[in-house]
Every structure is written in C-alpha cells, then in structure tokens.
Tab-separated table of C-alpha atoms in Angstrom:
chain	number	residue	atom	x	y	z
A	1	UNK	CA	13.207	-74.534	-12.988
A	2	UNK	CA	13.689	-76.577	-16.200
A	3	UNK	CA	12.659	-74.998	-19.452
A	4	UNK	CA	11.416	-76.385	-22.724
A	5	UNK	CA	13.633	-75.961	-25.775
A	6	UNK	CA	12.389	-75.273	-29.288
A	7	UNK	CA	14.269	-75.349	-32.556
A	8	UNK	CA	14.218	-72.068	-34.439
A	9	UNK	CA	15.606	-72.095	-37.931
A	10	UNK	CA	18.338	-69.590	-38.725
A	11	UNK	CA	19.328	-68.991	-42.310
A	12	UNK	CA	22.695	-68.199	-43.642
A	13	UNK	CA	23.332	-65.161	-45.816
A	14	UNK	CA	22.899	-67.181	-49.001
A	15	UNK	CA	19.649	-68.738	-47.693
A	16	UNK	CA	20.939	-72.173	-48.616
A	17	UNK	CA	22.468	-73.761	-45.571
A	18	UNK	CA	19.938	-74.305	-42.782
A	19	UNK	CA	21.131	-74.296	-39.181
A	20	UNK	CA	19.339	-74.726	-35.895
A	21	UNK	CA	19.942	-73.446	-32.404
A	22	UNK	CA	18.197	-73.994	-29.064
A	23	UNK	CA	16.423	-70.933	-27.502
A	24	UNK	CA	15.063	-71.032	-23.939
A	25	UNK	CA	11.394	-70.046	-23.487
A	26	UNK	CA	9.831	-69.202	-20.105
A	27	UNK	CA	7.717	-71.809	-18.428
A	28	UNK	CA	3.998	-70.933	-18.685
A	29	UNK	CA	3.467	-71.215	-14.915
A	30	UNK	CA	6.329	-68.796	-14.117
A	31	UNK	CA	4.973	-66.168	-16.508
A	32	UNK	CA	1.547	-66.306	-14.874
A	33	UNK	CA	3.034	-65.731	-11.403
A	34	UNK	CA	4.954	-62.643	-12.569
A	35	UNK	CA	1.870	-61.155	-14.223
A	36	UNK	CA	-0.180	-61.704	-11.060
A	37	UNK	CA	2.427	-59.943	-8.871
A	38	UNK	CA	2.548	-56.940	-11.183
A	39	UNK	CA	-1.237	-56.670	-11.194
A	40	UNK	CA	-1.374	-56.701	-7.381
A	41	UNK	CA	1.330	-54.014	-7.170
A	42	UNK	CA	-0.512	-51.776	-9.636
A	43	UNK	CA	-3.741	-52.248	-7.678
A	44	UNK	CA	-2.220	-51.107	-4.387
A	45	UNK	CA	-0.412	-48.224	-6.106
A	46	UNK	CA	-3.732	-47.038	-7.511
A	47	UNK	CA	-5.411	-47.279	-4.095
A	48	UNK	CA	-2.598	-45.214	-2.538
A	49	UNK	CA	-2.837	-42.550	-5.228
A	50	UNK	CA	-6.572	-42.220	-4.679
A	51	UNK	CA	-6.049	-41.850	-0.915
A	52	UNK	CA	-3.428	-39.102	-1.370
A	53	UNK	CA	-5.682	-37.254	-3.802
A	54	UNK	CA	-8.602	-37.403	-1.374
A	55	UNK	CA	-6.380	-36.106	1.478
A	56	UNK	CA	-5.150	-33.201	-0.635
A	57	UNK	CA	-8.703	-32.227	-1.595
A	58	UNK	CA	-10.095	-32.430	1.938
A	59	UNK	CA	-7.148	-30.756	3.702
A	60	UNK	CA	-7.704	-27.006	4.352
A	61	UNK	CA	-5.424	-24.817	2.218
A	62	UNK	CA	-2.298	-23.404	3.844
A	63	UNK	CA	-2.103	-19.634	3.524
A	64	UNK	CA	1.441	-18.482	2.770
A	65	UNK	CA	2.225	-14.765	2.937
A	66	UNK	CA	3.307	-13.346	-0.395
A	67	UNK	CA	6.113	-10.806	-0.531
A	68	UNK	CA	5.801	-8.862	-3.748
A	69	UNK	CA	8.142	-6.403	-5.389
A	70	UNK	CA	6.946	-2.866	-4.841
A	71	UNK	CA	5.048	-4.036	-1.769
A	72	UNK	CA	5.727	-0.929	0.322
A	73	UNK	CA	2.684	0.180	2.304
A	74	UNK	CA	1.897	2.937	4.792
A	75	UNK	CA	-0.453	1.179	7.206
A	76	UNK	CA	-1.849	4.402	8.665
A	77	UNK	CA	-2.825	5.852	5.296
A	78	UNK	CA	-4.388	2.546	4.303
A	79	UNK	CA	-6.393	2.565	7.531
A	80	UNK	CA	-7.533	6.169	7.033
A	81	UNK	CA	-8.472	5.533	3.414
A	82	UNK	CA	-10.618	2.530	4.339
A	83	UNK	CA	-12.227	4.442	7.210
A	84	UNK	CA	-13.127	7.347	4.924
A	85	UNK	CA	-14.116	5.111	2.008
A	86	UNK	CA	-11.668	6.715	-0.421
A	87	UNK	CA	-9.327	5.179	-2.943
A	88	UNK	CA	-10.018	3.374	-6.198
A	89	UNK	CA	-10.780	-0.253	-6.980
A	90	UNK	CA	-7.089	-1.086	-7.475
A	91	UNK	CA	-6.316	-0.205	-3.883
A	92	UNK	CA	-4.759	3.184	-4.571
A	93	UNK	CA	-4.971	5.500	-1.591
A	94	UNK	CA	-4.864	9.253	-1.176
A	95	UNK	CA	-1.857	11.099	-2.655
A	96	UNK	CA	1.290	11.108	-0.573
A	97	UNK	CA	1.128	13.753	2.141
A	98	UNK	CA	3.407	16.802	2.243
A	99	UNK	CA	5.509	16.923	5.387
A	100	UNK	CA	8.511	18.592	6.880
A	101	UNK	CA	9.921	15.188	7.726
A	102	UNK	CA	9.207	11.467	7.853
A	103	UNK	CA	10.773	9.591	10.780
A	104	UNK	CA	11.167	5.862	10.177
A	105	UNK	CA	12.116	3.736	13.172
A	106	UNK	CA	13.696	0.586	11.810
A	107	UNK	CA	12.462	-2.346	13.860
A	108	UNK	CA	12.475	-6.139	13.776
A	109	UNK	CA	9.683	-8.691	13.926
A	110	UNK	CA	11.014	-9.849	17.295
A	111	UNK	CA	11.141	-6.310	18.764
A	112	UNK	CA	7.530	-6.038	19.946
A	113	UNK	CA	8.768	-5.199	23.462
A	114	UNK	CA	10.720	-2.199	22.209
A	115	UNK	CA	7.762	-0.933	20.212
A	116	UNK	CA	5.499	-1.273	23.244
A	117	UNK	CA	7.997	0.679	25.362
A	118	UNK	CA	8.199	3.419	22.736
A	119	UNK	CA	4.406	3.675	22.505
A	120	UNK	CA	4.252	4.089	26.268
A	121	UNK	CA	6.740	6.994	26.161
A	122	UNK	CA	7.369	9.476	23.333
A	123	UNK	CA	5.867	7.571	20.358
A	124	UNK	CA	2.077	8.133	19.972
A	125	UNK	CA	0.210	4.837	20.526
A	126	UNK	CA	-2.954	5.526	18.496
A	127	UNK	CA	-3.740	6.778	14.966
A	128	UNK	CA	-5.417	9.919	16.333
A	129	UNK	CA	-2.431	10.849	18.484
A	130	UNK	CA	-0.080	10.150	15.563
A	131	UNK	CA	-2.113	12.548	13.450
A	132	UNK	CA	-2.081	15.234	16.145
A	133	UNK	CA	1.696	14.981	16.463
A	134	UNK	CA	2.015	15.229	12.694
A	135	UNK	CA	-0.133	18.368	12.650
A	136	UNK	CA	1.765	20.031	15.502
A	137	UNK	CA	5.282	19.272	14.273
A	138	UNK	CA	5.001	18.565	10.555
A	139	UNK	CA	6.621	15.174	11.219
A	140	UNK	CA	5.172	11.741	10.544
A	141	UNK	CA	6.377	8.722	12.528
A	142	UNK	CA	6.293	5.068	11.468
A	143	UNK	CA	7.824	1.769	12.513
A	144	UNK	CA	9.662	0.401	9.477
A	145	UNK	CA	9.573	-3.342	8.953
A	146	UNK	CA	9.691	-5.946	6.203
A	147	UNK	CA	7.805	-9.214	5.955
A	148	UNK	CA	8.550	-12.745	7.060
A	149	UNK	CA	7.547	-16.200	5.840
A	150	UNK	CA	7.093	-17.335	9.432
A	151	UNK	CA	3.298	-17.637	9.638
A	152	UNK	CA	3.092	-17.310	13.414
A	153	UNK	CA	5.279	-14.203	13.572
A	154	UNK	CA	3.485	-12.619	10.625
A	155	UNK	CA	0.127	-13.188	12.298
A	156	UNK	CA	1.390	-11.550	15.511
A	157	UNK	CA	2.675	-8.593	13.494
A	158	UNK	CA	-0.658	-8.313	11.683
A	159	UNK	CA	-2.521	-8.173	15.010
A	160	UNK	CA	-0.190	-5.431	16.240
A	161	UNK	CA	-0.652	-3.483	13.029
A	162	UNK	CA	-4.453	-3.733	13.222
A	163	UNK	CA	-4.322	-2.263	16.719
A	164	UNK	CA	-1.926	0.647	16.133
A	165	UNK	CA	-1.734	1.257	12.334
A	166	UNK	CA	1.750	2.758	12.714
A	167	UNK	CA	3.858	0.575	10.416
A	168	UNK	CA	5.572	1.331	7.145
A	169	UNK	CA	5.983	-2.035	5.431
A	170	UNK	CA	8.888	-2.317	3.010
A	171	UNK	CA	9.819	-4.919	0.428
A	172	UNK	CA	12.446	-6.966	2.315
A	173	UNK	CA	12.574	-10.386	3.949
A	174	UNK	CA	13.254	-9.735	7.638
A	175	UNK	CA	14.990	-13.079	8.096
A	176	UNK	CA	17.755	-12.540	5.563
A	177	UNK	CA	18.105	-8.806	4.954
A	178	UNK	CA	21.329	-7.035	5.944
A	179	UNK	CA	20.981	-3.636	7.700
A	180	UNK	CA	22.374	-1.526	4.804
A	181	UNK	CA	19.911	-3.099	2.364
A	182	UNK	CA	17.026	-2.490	4.763
A	183	UNK	CA	18.042	1.157	5.174
A	184	UNK	CA	18.172	1.599	1.400
A	185	UNK	CA	14.765	-0.076	1.026
A	186	UNK	CA	13.341	2.262	3.675
A	187	UNK	CA	14.479	5.432	1.928
A	188	UNK	CA	13.196	4.187	-1.430
A	189	UNK	CA	9.781	3.364	0.041
A	190	UNK	CA	9.663	6.559	2.098
A	191	UNK	CA	10.374	8.765	-0.900
A	192	UNK	CA	7.712	6.941	-2.916
A	193	UNK	CA	4.983	7.200	-0.280
A	194	UNK	CA	5.716	10.576	1.372
A	195	UNK	CA	6.545	14.017	0.022
A	196	UNK	CA	8.818	15.403	2.709
A	197	UNK	CA	11.607	17.940	2.984
A	198	UNK	CA	13.629	15.528	5.104
A	199	UNK	CA	13.726	11.784	5.710
A	200	UNK	CA	14.983	10.510	9.061
A	201	UNK	CA	16.280	7.028	9.761
A	202	UNK	CA	16.224	6.047	13.438
A	203	UNK	CA	16.550	2.856	15.432
A	204	UNK	CA	13.865	1.599	17.801
A	205	UNK	CA	16.135	1.929	20.855
A	206	UNK	CA	16.545	5.708	21.259
A	207	UNK	CA	14.671	8.360	23.229
A	208	UNK	CA	13.566	11.162	20.917
A	209	UNK	CA	12.102	14.635	21.344
A	210	UNK	CA	9.893	15.181	18.264
A	211	UNK	CA	9.403	18.903	19.018
A	212	UNK	CA	13.142	19.561	19.091
A	213	UNK	CA	13.657	17.521	15.941
A	214	UNK	CA	11.053	19.699	14.220
A	215	UNK	CA	12.910	22.800	15.410
A	216	UNK	CA	16.155	21.470	13.940
A	217	UNK	CA	14.515	20.798	10.583
A	218	UNK	CA	12.958	24.282	10.508
A	219	UNK	CA	16.414	25.763	10.068
A	220	UNK	CA	17.126	27.206	6.631
A	221	UNK	CA	19.836	25.371	4.690
A	222	UNK	CA	21.265	26.703	1.436
A	223	UNK	CA	22.637	23.337	0.282
A	224	UNK	CA	19.905	21.192	-1.373
A	225	UNK	CA	21.682	17.963	-0.459
A	226	UNK	CA	22.116	17.682	3.291
A	227	UNK	CA	23.182	14.866	5.619
A	228	UNK	CA	22.661	15.576	9.339
A	229	UNK	CA	23.791	13.546	12.323
A	230	UNK	CA	26.443	13.043	14.974
A	231	UNK	CA	29.498	12.788	12.741
A	232	UNK	CA	32.491	10.638	13.611
A	233	UNK	CA	35.808	9.347	12.296
A	234	UNK	CA	38.152	6.727	13.632
A	235	UNK	CA	40.450	3.779	12.910
A	236	UNK	CA	39.134	0.981	10.718
A	237	UNK	CA	38.640	-2.253	12.655
A	238	UNK	CA	40.390	-5.052	10.750
A	239	UNK	CA	40.541	-7.702	13.484
A	240	UNK	CA	37.791	-10.309	12.837
A	241	UNK	CA	37.542	-10.995	16.572
A	242	UNK	CA	36.585	-7.403	17.423
A	243	UNK	CA	33.196	-5.709	17.332
A	244	UNK	CA	32.589	-3.533	14.259
A	245	UNK	CA	35.007	-5.635	12.191
A	246	UNK	CA	35.224	-4.415	8.606
A	247	UNK	CA	36.085	-7.157	6.095
A	248	UNK	CA	36.566	-4.580	3.311
A	249	UNK	CA	38.883	-2.412	5.389
A	250	UNK	CA	41.563	-2.595	2.706
A	251	UNK	CA	39.272	-0.500	0.472
A	252	UNK	CA	38.970	2.234	3.108
A	253	UNK	CA	42.450	2.578	4.533
A	254	UNK	CA	43.549	3.095	8.104
A	255	UNK	CA	40.832	5.587	9.080
A	256	UNK	CA	37.148	5.867	8.296
A	257	UNK	CA	35.818	8.806	6.335
A	258	UNK	CA	33.389	11.095	8.193
A	259	UNK	CA	29.929	9.592	8.674
A	260	UNK	CA	27.024	9.803	11.125
A	261	UNK	CA	26.408	7.411	13.983
A	262	UNK	CA	23.812	4.812	13.007
A	263	UNK	CA	21.027	5.228	15.627
A	264	UNK	CA	19.679	8.384	13.945
A	265	UNK	CA	20.548	10.538	10.949
A	266	UNK	CA	18.724	12.764	8.465
A	267	UNK	CA	18.871	13.326	4.715
A	268	UNK	CA	17.169	15.980	2.617
A	269	UNK	CA	14.676	15.232	-0.137
A	270	UNK	CA	17.257	15.614	-2.915
A	271	UNK	CA	19.419	12.935	-1.329
A	272	UNK	CA	16.444	10.616	-0.814
A	273	UNK	CA	15.469	11.108	-4.454
A	274	UNK	CA	18.929	10.079	-5.640
A	275	UNK	CA	18.897	7.000	-3.387
A	276	UNK	CA	15.447	5.993	-4.618
A	277	UNK	CA	16.759	5.898	-8.188
A	278	UNK	CA	19.731	3.663	-7.351
A	279	UNK	CA	19.234	0.074	-8.449
A	280	UNK	CA	19.434	-2.679	-5.852
A	281	UNK	CA	22.958	-4.065	-5.727
A	282	UNK	CA	24.511	-1.028	-7.413
A	283	UNK	CA	25.883	0.537	-4.201
A	284	UNK	CA	28.935	-0.571	-2.233
A	285	UNK	CA	27.992	-2.446	0.947
A	286	UNK	CA	30.317	-2.582	3.960
A	287	UNK	CA	29.882	-4.641	7.127
A	288	UNK	CA	28.529	-1.752	9.184
A	289	UNK	CA	25.374	0.115	8.217
A	290	UNK	CA	26.511	3.594	9.301
A	291	UNK	CA	29.805	3.230	7.398
A	292	UNK	CA	27.958	2.001	4.327
A	293	UNK	CA	25.550	4.919	4.351
A	294	UNK	CA	28.373	7.394	4.958
A	295	UNK	CA	30.173	6.077	1.886
A	296	UNK	CA	27.081	6.741	-0.215
A	297	UNK	CA	26.902	10.286	1.122
A	298	UNK	CA	30.580	10.853	0.375
A	299	UNK	CA	30.007	9.818	-3.229
A	300	UNK	CA	26.976	12.103	-3.632
A	301	UNK	CA	28.643	15.386	-2.720
A	302	UNK	CA	26.282	16.213	0.129
A	303	UNK	CA	26.707	18.800	2.857
A	304	UNK	CA	27.715	17.126	6.150
A	305	UNK	CA	26.074	18.762	9.174
A	306	UNK	CA	27.305	17.666	12.596
A	307	UNK	CA	24.774	18.038	15.430
A	308	UNK	CA	25.764	16.677	18.828
A	309	UNK	CA	22.255	17.136	20.270
A	310	UNK	CA	21.303	14.013	18.302
A	311	UNK	CA	23.570	11.774	20.362
A	312	UNK	CA	23.377	12.864	24.006
A	313	UNK	CA	24.202	10.156	26.529
A	314	UNK	CA	21.847	11.796	29.056
A	315	UNK	CA	18.965	14.238	28.850
A	316	UNK	CA	20.013	17.856	28.394
A	317	UNK	CA	17.973	21.051	27.837
A	318	UNK	CA	18.783	20.816	24.111
A	319	UNK	CA	18.732	17.024	23.609
A	320	UNK	CA	17.082	15.800	20.428
A	321	UNK	CA	17.957	12.107	20.779
A	322	UNK	CA	19.288	10.320	23.859
A	323	UNK	CA	21.070	6.963	23.826
A	324	UNK	CA	24.011	5.254	25.511
A	325	UNK	CA	26.816	6.692	23.422
A	326	UNK	CA	29.470	5.318	23.030
A	327	UNK	CA	28.728	2.367	25.300
A	328	UNK	CA	26.008	0.970	23.036
A	329	UNK	CA	24.626	1.703	19.610
A	330	UNK	CA	21.356	2.919	21.108
A	331	UNK	CA	20.085	2.386	24.634
A	332	UNK	CA	21.743	-0.641	26.208
A	333	UNK	CA	18.481	-1.820	27.783
A	334	UNK	CA	15.855	0.000	25.703
A	335	UNK	CA	12.676	-1.472	27.203
A	336	UNK	CA	13.602	-0.377	30.738
A	337	UNK	CA	15.633	2.731	29.832
A	338	UNK	CA	12.926	4.306	27.687
A	339	UNK	CA	10.496	4.302	30.608
A	340	UNK	CA	13.132	5.554	33.047
A	341	UNK	CA	14.084	8.450	30.769
A	342	UNK	CA	10.465	9.364	30.119
A	343	UNK	CA	9.868	9.662	33.868
A	344	UNK	CA	12.546	12.358	34.098
A	345	UNK	CA	11.305	15.920	33.708
A	346	UNK	CA	14.465	16.921	31.858
A	347	UNK	CA	13.738	14.281	29.208
A	348	UNK	CA	10.003	14.501	28.658
A	349	UNK	CA	8.762	17.826	29.995
A	350	UNK	CA	11.552	20.373	29.693
A	351	UNK	CA	10.893	23.235	27.232
A	352	UNK	CA	11.733	22.821	23.586
A	353	UNK	CA	14.010	25.864	23.668
A	354	UNK	CA	16.661	26.497	26.353
A	355	UNK	CA	16.398	29.578	28.601
A	356	UNK	CA	17.052	32.908	26.886
A	357	UNK	CA	20.384	33.468	28.637
A	358	UNK	CA	21.790	30.234	27.171
A	359	UNK	CA	20.968	31.157	23.581
A	360	UNK	CA	23.645	32.303	21.199
A	361	UNK	CA	23.556	35.522	19.184
A	362	UNK	CA	21.046	33.941	16.871
A	363	UNK	CA	18.620	33.092	19.685
A	364	UNK	CA	16.158	35.765	18.663
A	365	UNK	CA	16.160	34.504	15.088
A	366	UNK	CA	15.591	30.964	16.324
A	367	UNK	CA	12.596	32.038	18.395
A	368	UNK	CA	11.143	33.843	15.397
A	369	UNK	CA	11.581	30.777	13.225
A	370	UNK	CA	9.857	28.597	15.792
A	371	UNK	CA	6.922	31.000	16.067
A	372	UNK	CA	6.642	30.937	12.291
A	373	UNK	CA	6.897	27.180	12.416
A	374	UNK	CA	4.039	26.852	14.876
A	375	UNK	CA	1.897	29.142	12.725
A	376	UNK	CA	2.558	26.964	9.680
A	377	UNK	CA	1.668	23.830	11.621
A	378	UNK	CA	-1.603	25.378	12.820
A	379	UNK	CA	-2.479	26.332	9.264
A	380	UNK	CA	-1.781	22.788	8.105
A	381	UNK	CA	-3.896	21.374	10.926
C-alpha cells in the first residue's frame, strides 16, 4: 500500500547545515485494522481465561496420597488405640509393645491373592486372632508394605487394611523401591514401633509354624548380636543372562560369603538397633537382597546361626518354615501351595516338639524351656 512521506529535519553536529530525509509513516487505515485485530484477540483470550478459572473452581479436588518421611505406621495399634479412645491429639498411640519377636512379611500392592491365602491358612485373619497368637507365642505378625501414588491401588489397599488391620506401613514407594532398600526400611520402622528381642523378615510366599518359631527364639544365646537363617555359600553369578546375576561380582570375588536365604531370616535387637541408625544410602547394595543383607551382617561382627528347619522343602516334624528350596525362592505357586500344605496334618497339626525318642541329649532342657515359655506367655496374656 502506498505511504505518505514527510520531511523531517536532521541537523549536523555544528547545527548549521540543514538536511532533509524522507521517513515512511504508516497509513491511518492500516493502523486502525491492526489495533482492531489485537483488541479482538485480547477479548477472546480473556473469555478463555475466565472459562478455565470457572472450570478449576467447579471441578472437585483430586485427592493425591501423600508419602511423608517417618510415615511408618502399625495399623493394628492404630486401630486398637482408636477403638479404646487412647492417644493424644497429635495422633500418638500407646507405647511400643514388648515382644519376643516381630515377624514382618514383606508383600507387594499387587499381592492381595497371597495375603488372602495366608489369612486362610497360618496367618490370623482378624485383629482378635492376631492378638491371641501374640499372647500365646510372644510374636507379633504384620504384612509389611509401602505406599503407592496409584489412586486405585491405594484405595484397594486401604479397604483391605480397614478389614484386617494387619499391615505395617513403611516409608517407601512400592513402585520404585529395590528389595534391599525395602528390607532396610522395614527393620528401621520395626525397631521404632516395636520393642522386641528379635526381628524377623519373611516373604509372603512361605508356610510358617509360629509356635515352632517361638520355640526357636526361646533358646538362650550368649552373643548379643545374632543372625539366624538357612546359611549358604556358592559361586558368584557374573553372567548377565543368568538368574541371580550380580553386577558387582568383582567386589565379592569368585564365591559368596556366608549369608541366609532370603525368604526368612532373623536378627536380634542389637543388630536391628544398629541398622536403624544407618543413614539411607550409606550401606553397600548388591543386586540380590539376601546377598546385600549378608554383607551388612558380615560387617557388623554378628554371630551366624544356621538352622535348616527354616528352609524345609516339605513339612517335617521340626519344620519352622516350608518353601520350595532350591527350586524357587519361596513357594513356586504360593496361592495354591499354601492351602495344600495347610491341609496336611504334618504341616498344620503336628506337635510343636518331636517325639521324645527323637530328641537329642538336650531334649529335657528344651521341654523345660518351652514350659517356662508357655508360663511367661500366660502371664503376659
């Protein structure tokens, strides 16, 4: 479009010689069109902003679960405290109970089927039955689990917790946590919430005899730091294509140091106390959880106690824990196998102690200890 030209005087430095140059100025009609377009754009932008604001105000808020540091919680104690109306305004509950042992079954958000199978066999399904087992054995049992940001899964877990009250919640994100970190978080939370002589880590795919576990823990041990389990050694797996591959095998050597199989092992209170004081990220982590934990025990100068009754492949008169060793790390098909084992008299109903003629020279002492143990449990009840 043609433009009008106007002469604008430009002065030289000495303000004497006047010069002129032509400067183009926009046509008045073109400027009006541009201003109108900008005004229309601003109008529609304002309308859109108002619509978004109204939508945000009218939309119901989305509730996102918050995972807080120090968020460990014993669901059963919380339930009992609310039922009895005890605890202060800040949510503090009754002091941590004194026990012979706390058994934590590490489980996953997606393992509801395993938990249901356990509750239908050896794991008490209701708060009252959990309390009775605790009084008779001195052992408390909890499913150990973290939290998840998946709203649907967290709601399902909440409904399960409200029905059974048998969870120990720990401060980990279930989606991203590695097994060694979860085990460490469990022992830290367990030591904080429970005053026990022993702390037991177990997986949710084993068949357990709580009465026989209590008998094992009643044994006197002179060493204050004790690590009990089915101990093993073997070649380090350095082939990435093989199961149990260890990427840090060069730090270990050709053969693993002695350590307990992962499905179940026990540590004494002194060991749990030391682990609870260790900062997150300060301990060496290997690929495999049982190897990792064994390395911590090796560094802490604990007493290694090998007990093969904790890793029977089939039910025996002295079995404490039964699982498919060495075929699987736990029961290969836990949901079905737990029910099958529980239906066997040898698994679920055989006496805690073997017949007298199968006892060793210390059999009499063992029977005396168990009688004393039952008396203590009755007094506690």
